[in-house]
Tab-separated table of C-alpha atoms in Angstrom:
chain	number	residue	atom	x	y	z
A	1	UNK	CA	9.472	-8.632	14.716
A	2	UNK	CA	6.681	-8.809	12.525
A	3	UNK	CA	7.419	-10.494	8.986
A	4	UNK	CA	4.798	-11.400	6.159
A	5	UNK	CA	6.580	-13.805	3.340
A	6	UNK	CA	4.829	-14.593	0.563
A	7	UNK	CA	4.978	-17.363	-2.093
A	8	UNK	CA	6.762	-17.000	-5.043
A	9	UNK	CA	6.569	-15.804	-8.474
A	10	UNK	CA	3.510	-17.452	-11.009
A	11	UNK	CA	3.288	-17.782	-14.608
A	12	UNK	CA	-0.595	-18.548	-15.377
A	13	UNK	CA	-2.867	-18.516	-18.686
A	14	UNK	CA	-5.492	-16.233	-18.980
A	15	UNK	CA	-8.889	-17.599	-18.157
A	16	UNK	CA	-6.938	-19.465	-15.074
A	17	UNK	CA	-6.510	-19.400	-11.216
A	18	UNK	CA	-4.016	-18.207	-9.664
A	19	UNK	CA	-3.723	-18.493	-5.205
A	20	UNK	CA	-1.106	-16.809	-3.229
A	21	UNK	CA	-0.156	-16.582	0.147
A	22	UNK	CA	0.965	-14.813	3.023
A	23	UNK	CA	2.960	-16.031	6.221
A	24	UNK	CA	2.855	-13.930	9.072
A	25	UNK	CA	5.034	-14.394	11.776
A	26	UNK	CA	5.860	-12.244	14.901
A	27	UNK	CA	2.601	-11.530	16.485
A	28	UNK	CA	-0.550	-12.920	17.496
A	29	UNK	CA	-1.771	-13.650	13.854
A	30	UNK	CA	-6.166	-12.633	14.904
A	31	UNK	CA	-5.007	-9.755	16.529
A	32	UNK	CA	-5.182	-7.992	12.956
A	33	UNK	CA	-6.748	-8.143	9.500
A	34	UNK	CA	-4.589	-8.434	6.192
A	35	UNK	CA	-4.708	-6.291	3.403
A	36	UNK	CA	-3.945	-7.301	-0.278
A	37	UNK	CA	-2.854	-4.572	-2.824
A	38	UNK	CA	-1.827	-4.556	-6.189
A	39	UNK	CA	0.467	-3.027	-8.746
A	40	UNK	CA	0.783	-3.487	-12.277
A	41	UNK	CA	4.311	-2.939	-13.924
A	42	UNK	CA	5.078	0.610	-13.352
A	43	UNK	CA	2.098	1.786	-12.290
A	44	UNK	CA	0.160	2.881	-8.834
A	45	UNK	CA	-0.817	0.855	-5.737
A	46	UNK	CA	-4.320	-0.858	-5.930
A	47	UNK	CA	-6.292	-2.014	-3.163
A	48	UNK	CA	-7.857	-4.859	-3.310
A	49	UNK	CA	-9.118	-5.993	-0.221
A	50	UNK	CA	-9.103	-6.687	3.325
A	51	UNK	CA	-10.070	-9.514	5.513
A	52	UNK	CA	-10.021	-9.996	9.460
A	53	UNK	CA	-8.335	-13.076	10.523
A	54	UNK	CA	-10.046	-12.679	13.917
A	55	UNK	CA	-13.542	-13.021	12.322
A	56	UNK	CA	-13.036	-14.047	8.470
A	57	UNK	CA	-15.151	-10.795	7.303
A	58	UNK	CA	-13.876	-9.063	3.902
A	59	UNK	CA	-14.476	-6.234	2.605
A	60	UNK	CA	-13.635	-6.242	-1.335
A	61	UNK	CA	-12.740	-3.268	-4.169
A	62	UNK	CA	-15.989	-3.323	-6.069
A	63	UNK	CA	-13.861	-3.870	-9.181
A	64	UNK	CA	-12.910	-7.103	-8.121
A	65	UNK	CA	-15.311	-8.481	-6.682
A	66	UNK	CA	-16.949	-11.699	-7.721
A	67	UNK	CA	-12.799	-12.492	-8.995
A	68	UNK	CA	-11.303	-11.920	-5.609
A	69	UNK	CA	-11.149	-14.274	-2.606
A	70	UNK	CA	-9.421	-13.719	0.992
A	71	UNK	CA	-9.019	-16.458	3.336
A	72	UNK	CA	-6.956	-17.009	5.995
A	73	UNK	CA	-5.746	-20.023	7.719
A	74	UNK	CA	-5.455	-19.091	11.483
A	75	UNK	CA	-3.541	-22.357	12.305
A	76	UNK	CA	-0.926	-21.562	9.800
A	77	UNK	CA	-0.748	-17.657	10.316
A	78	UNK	CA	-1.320	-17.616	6.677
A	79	UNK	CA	-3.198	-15.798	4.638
A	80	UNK	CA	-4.601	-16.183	0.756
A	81	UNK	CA	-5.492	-14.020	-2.149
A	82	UNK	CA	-7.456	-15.894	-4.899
A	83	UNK	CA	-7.558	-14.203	-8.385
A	84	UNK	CA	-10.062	-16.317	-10.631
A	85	UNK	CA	-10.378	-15.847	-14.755
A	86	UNK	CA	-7.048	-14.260	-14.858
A	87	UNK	CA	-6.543	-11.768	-17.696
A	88	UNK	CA	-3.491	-9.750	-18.836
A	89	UNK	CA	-4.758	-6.346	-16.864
A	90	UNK	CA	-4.251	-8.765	-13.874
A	91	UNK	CA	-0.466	-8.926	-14.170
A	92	UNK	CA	1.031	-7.138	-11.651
A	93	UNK	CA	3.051	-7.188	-8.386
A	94	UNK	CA	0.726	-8.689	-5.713
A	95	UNK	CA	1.286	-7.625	-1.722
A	96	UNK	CA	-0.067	-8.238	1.215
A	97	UNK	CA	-0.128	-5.931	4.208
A	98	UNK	CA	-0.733	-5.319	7.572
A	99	UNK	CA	-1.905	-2.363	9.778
A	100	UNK	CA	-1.689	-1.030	13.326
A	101	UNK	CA	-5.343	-2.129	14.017
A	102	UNK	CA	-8.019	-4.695	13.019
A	103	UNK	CA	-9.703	-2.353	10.587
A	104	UNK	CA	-9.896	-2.123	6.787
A	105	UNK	CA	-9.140	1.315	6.970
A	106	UNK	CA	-5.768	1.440	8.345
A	107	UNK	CA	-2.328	3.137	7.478
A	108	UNK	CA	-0.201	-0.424	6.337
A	109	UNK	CA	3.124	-0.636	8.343
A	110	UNK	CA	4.452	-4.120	7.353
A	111	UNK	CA	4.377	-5.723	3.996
A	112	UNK	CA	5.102	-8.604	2.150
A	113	UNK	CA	7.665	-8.574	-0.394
A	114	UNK	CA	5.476	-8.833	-3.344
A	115	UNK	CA	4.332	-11.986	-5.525
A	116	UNK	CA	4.765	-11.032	-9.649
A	117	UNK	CA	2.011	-13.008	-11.044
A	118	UNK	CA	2.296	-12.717	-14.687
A	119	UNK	CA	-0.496	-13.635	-16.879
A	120	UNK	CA	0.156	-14.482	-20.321
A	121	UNK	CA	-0.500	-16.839	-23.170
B	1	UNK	CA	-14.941	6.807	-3.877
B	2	UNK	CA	-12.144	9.534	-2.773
B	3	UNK	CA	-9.870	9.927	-5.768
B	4	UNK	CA	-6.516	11.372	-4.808
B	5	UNK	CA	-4.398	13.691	-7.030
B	6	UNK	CA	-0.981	13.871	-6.312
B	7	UNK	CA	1.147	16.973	-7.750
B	8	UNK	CA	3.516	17.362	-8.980
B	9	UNK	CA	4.060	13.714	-11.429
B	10	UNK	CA	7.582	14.610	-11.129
B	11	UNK	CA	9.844	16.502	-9.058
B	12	UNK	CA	13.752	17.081	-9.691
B	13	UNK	CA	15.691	18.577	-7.022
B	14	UNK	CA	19.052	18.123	-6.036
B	15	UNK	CA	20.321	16.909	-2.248
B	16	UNK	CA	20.235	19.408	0.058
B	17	UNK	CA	17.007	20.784	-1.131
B	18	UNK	CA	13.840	21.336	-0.044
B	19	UNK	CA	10.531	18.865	-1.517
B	20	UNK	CA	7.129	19.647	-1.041
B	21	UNK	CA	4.733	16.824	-2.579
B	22	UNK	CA	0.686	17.708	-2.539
B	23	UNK	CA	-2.423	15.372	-2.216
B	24	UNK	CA	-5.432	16.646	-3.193
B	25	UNK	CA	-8.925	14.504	-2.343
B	26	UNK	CA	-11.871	14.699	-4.199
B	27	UNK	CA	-13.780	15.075	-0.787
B	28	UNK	CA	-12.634	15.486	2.847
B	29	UNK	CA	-10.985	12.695	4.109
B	30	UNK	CA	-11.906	11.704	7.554
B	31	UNK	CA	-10.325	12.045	10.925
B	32	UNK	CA	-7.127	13.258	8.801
B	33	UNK	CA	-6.697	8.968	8.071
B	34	UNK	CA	-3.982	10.016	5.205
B	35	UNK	CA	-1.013	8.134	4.977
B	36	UNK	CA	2.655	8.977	2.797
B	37	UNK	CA	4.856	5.917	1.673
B	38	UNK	CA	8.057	5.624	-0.160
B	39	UNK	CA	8.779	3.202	-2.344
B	40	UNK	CA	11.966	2.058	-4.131
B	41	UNK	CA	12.446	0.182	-7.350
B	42	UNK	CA	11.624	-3.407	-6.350
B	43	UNK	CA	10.805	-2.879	-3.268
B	44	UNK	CA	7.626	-2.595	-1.286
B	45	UNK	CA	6.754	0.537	-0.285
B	46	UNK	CA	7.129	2.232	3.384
B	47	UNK	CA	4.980	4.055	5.287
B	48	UNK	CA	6.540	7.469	6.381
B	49	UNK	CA	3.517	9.647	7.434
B	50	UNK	CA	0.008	8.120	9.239
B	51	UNK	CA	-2.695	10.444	10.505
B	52	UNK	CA	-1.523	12.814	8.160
B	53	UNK	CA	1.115	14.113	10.246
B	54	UNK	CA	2.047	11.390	12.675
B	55	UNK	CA	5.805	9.995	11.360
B	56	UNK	CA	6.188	6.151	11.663
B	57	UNK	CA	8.860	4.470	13.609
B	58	UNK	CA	12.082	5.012	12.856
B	59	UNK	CA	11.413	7.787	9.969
B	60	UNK	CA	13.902	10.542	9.807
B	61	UNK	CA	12.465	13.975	11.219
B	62	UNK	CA	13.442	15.908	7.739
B	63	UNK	CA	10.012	14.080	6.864
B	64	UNK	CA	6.830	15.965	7.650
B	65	UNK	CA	3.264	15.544	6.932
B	66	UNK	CA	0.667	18.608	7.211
B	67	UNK	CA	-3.120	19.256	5.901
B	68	UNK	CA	-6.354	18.269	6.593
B	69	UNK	CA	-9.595	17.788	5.037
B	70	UNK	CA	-8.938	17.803	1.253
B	71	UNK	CA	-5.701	19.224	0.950
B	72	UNK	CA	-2.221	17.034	2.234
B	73	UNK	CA	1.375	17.901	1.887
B	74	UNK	CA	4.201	15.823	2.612
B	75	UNK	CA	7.907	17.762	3.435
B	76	UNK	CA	11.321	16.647	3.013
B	77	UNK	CA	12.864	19.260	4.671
B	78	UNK	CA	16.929	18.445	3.122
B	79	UNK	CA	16.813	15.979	0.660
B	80	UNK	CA	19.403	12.820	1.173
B	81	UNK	CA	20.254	10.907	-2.025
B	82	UNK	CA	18.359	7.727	-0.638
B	83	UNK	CA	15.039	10.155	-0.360
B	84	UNK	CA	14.738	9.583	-4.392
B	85	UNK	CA	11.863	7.814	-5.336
B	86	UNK	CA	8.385	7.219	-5.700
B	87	UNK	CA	6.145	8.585	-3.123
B	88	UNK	CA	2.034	7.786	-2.696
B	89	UNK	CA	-0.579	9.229	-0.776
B	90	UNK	CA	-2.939	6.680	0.698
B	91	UNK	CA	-6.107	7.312	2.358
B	92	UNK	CA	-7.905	5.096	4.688
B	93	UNK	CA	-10.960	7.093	6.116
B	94	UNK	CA	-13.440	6.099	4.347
B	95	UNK	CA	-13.746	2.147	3.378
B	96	UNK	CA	-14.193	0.225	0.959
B	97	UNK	CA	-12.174	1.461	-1.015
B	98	UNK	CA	-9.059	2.717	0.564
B	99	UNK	CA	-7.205	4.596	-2.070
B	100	UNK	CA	-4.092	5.769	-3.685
B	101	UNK	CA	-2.580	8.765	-4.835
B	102	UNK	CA	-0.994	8.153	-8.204
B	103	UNK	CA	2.235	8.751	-7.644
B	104	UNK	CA	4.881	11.354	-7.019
B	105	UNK	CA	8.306	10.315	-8.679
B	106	UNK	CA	11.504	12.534	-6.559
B	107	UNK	CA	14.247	12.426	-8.863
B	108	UNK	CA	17.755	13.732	-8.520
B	109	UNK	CA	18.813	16.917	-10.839
């Protein structure tokens, strides 16, 4: 069955980096792109991003961009969300997130558990 | 962008009754690519609805999904006491950005 685990909670300073990851397991891991949304305590769901671990390509919220970097490691079934000069709007529950095709715009069937990333001074 | 607006914020209903949730997009989503999750206090949320009317695996049938264009409503036809909680709109037509409803919270009466 198809699992994505991610890493585990972070406590960072604003102004910092923070990386997480993603683990996928139970398929072929380039068959389909990962998605990374976002939600900050007690609010909504926020895209972020998408990135096909068949070809690498992204596609990014245009909010984020220039702060936001997907990678993936293919021989690791792993993927990463980078968040760089972390401020306080950033805190939030961090997922990543899977569809039933290798498109950006997809419906997201399997998810990670979520990654708090707190940022705080 | 396509900004959804989900009414009502909050519904309160009691089991056994009938919930009607609404999506509204500011412009007509494509190909019907709308989307309904659940999602539970500390949990991530579940998709229920895909295509705007297609339910996903394993979703009970007292969940329906109906609309087209800009206009989306999601049915819970008899409300069980684990159908209480948040529920989002999604939709995935047109991308970057896929976006999300803000947020319907069920909550028992």
């Amino acid at each position: 069955q198809v699992q994505l685990v991610q890493s585990g909670t972070e406590v960072m300073k604003p102004g910092a980096s923070v990386k997480v990851s993603c683990k996928a397991s139970g398929y072929t891991f380039t068959t389909y792109g990962i998605t990374w949304v976002r939600q900050a305590p007690g609010q909504g769901l926020e895209w972020m991003g998408w990135i096909s671990a068949y070809s690498g390509n992204t596609k990014y919220a245009q909010k984020l961009q220039g702060r936001v970097t997907l990678t993936t490691d293919t021989s690791t079934s792993t993927a990463y969300m980078e968040v760089r000069s972390l401020i306080s709007d950033d805190t939030a529950v961090y997922y990543c997130a899977r569809g039933a095709r290798d498109s950006a715009g997809s419906a997201y069937w399997w998810w990670g558990q979520g990654t708090l990333v707190t940022v705080s001074s | 962008e396509i900004v959804l607006t989900q009414s009502p914020g909050t519904l309160s209903l009691s089991p056994g009754e009938r919930a009607t949730l609404s999506c509204r997009a500011s412009q007509s989503v494509s190909s019907s690519y709308l989307a309904w999750y659940q999602q539970k206090p500390g949990q991530a949320p579940r998709v229920l609805i895909y295509g705007a009317s297609s339910r996903a695996t394993g979703i009970p049938d007292r969940f329906s999904g109906s609309g087209s264009g800009t206009d989306f409503t999601l049915t819970i036809s008899r409300l069980e006491p684990e159908d209480f909680a948040v529920y989002y709109c999604q939709q995935y037509g047109s991308s970057p950005p896929i976006t999300f409803g803000q947020g319907t919270r069920l909550e028992i009466k």
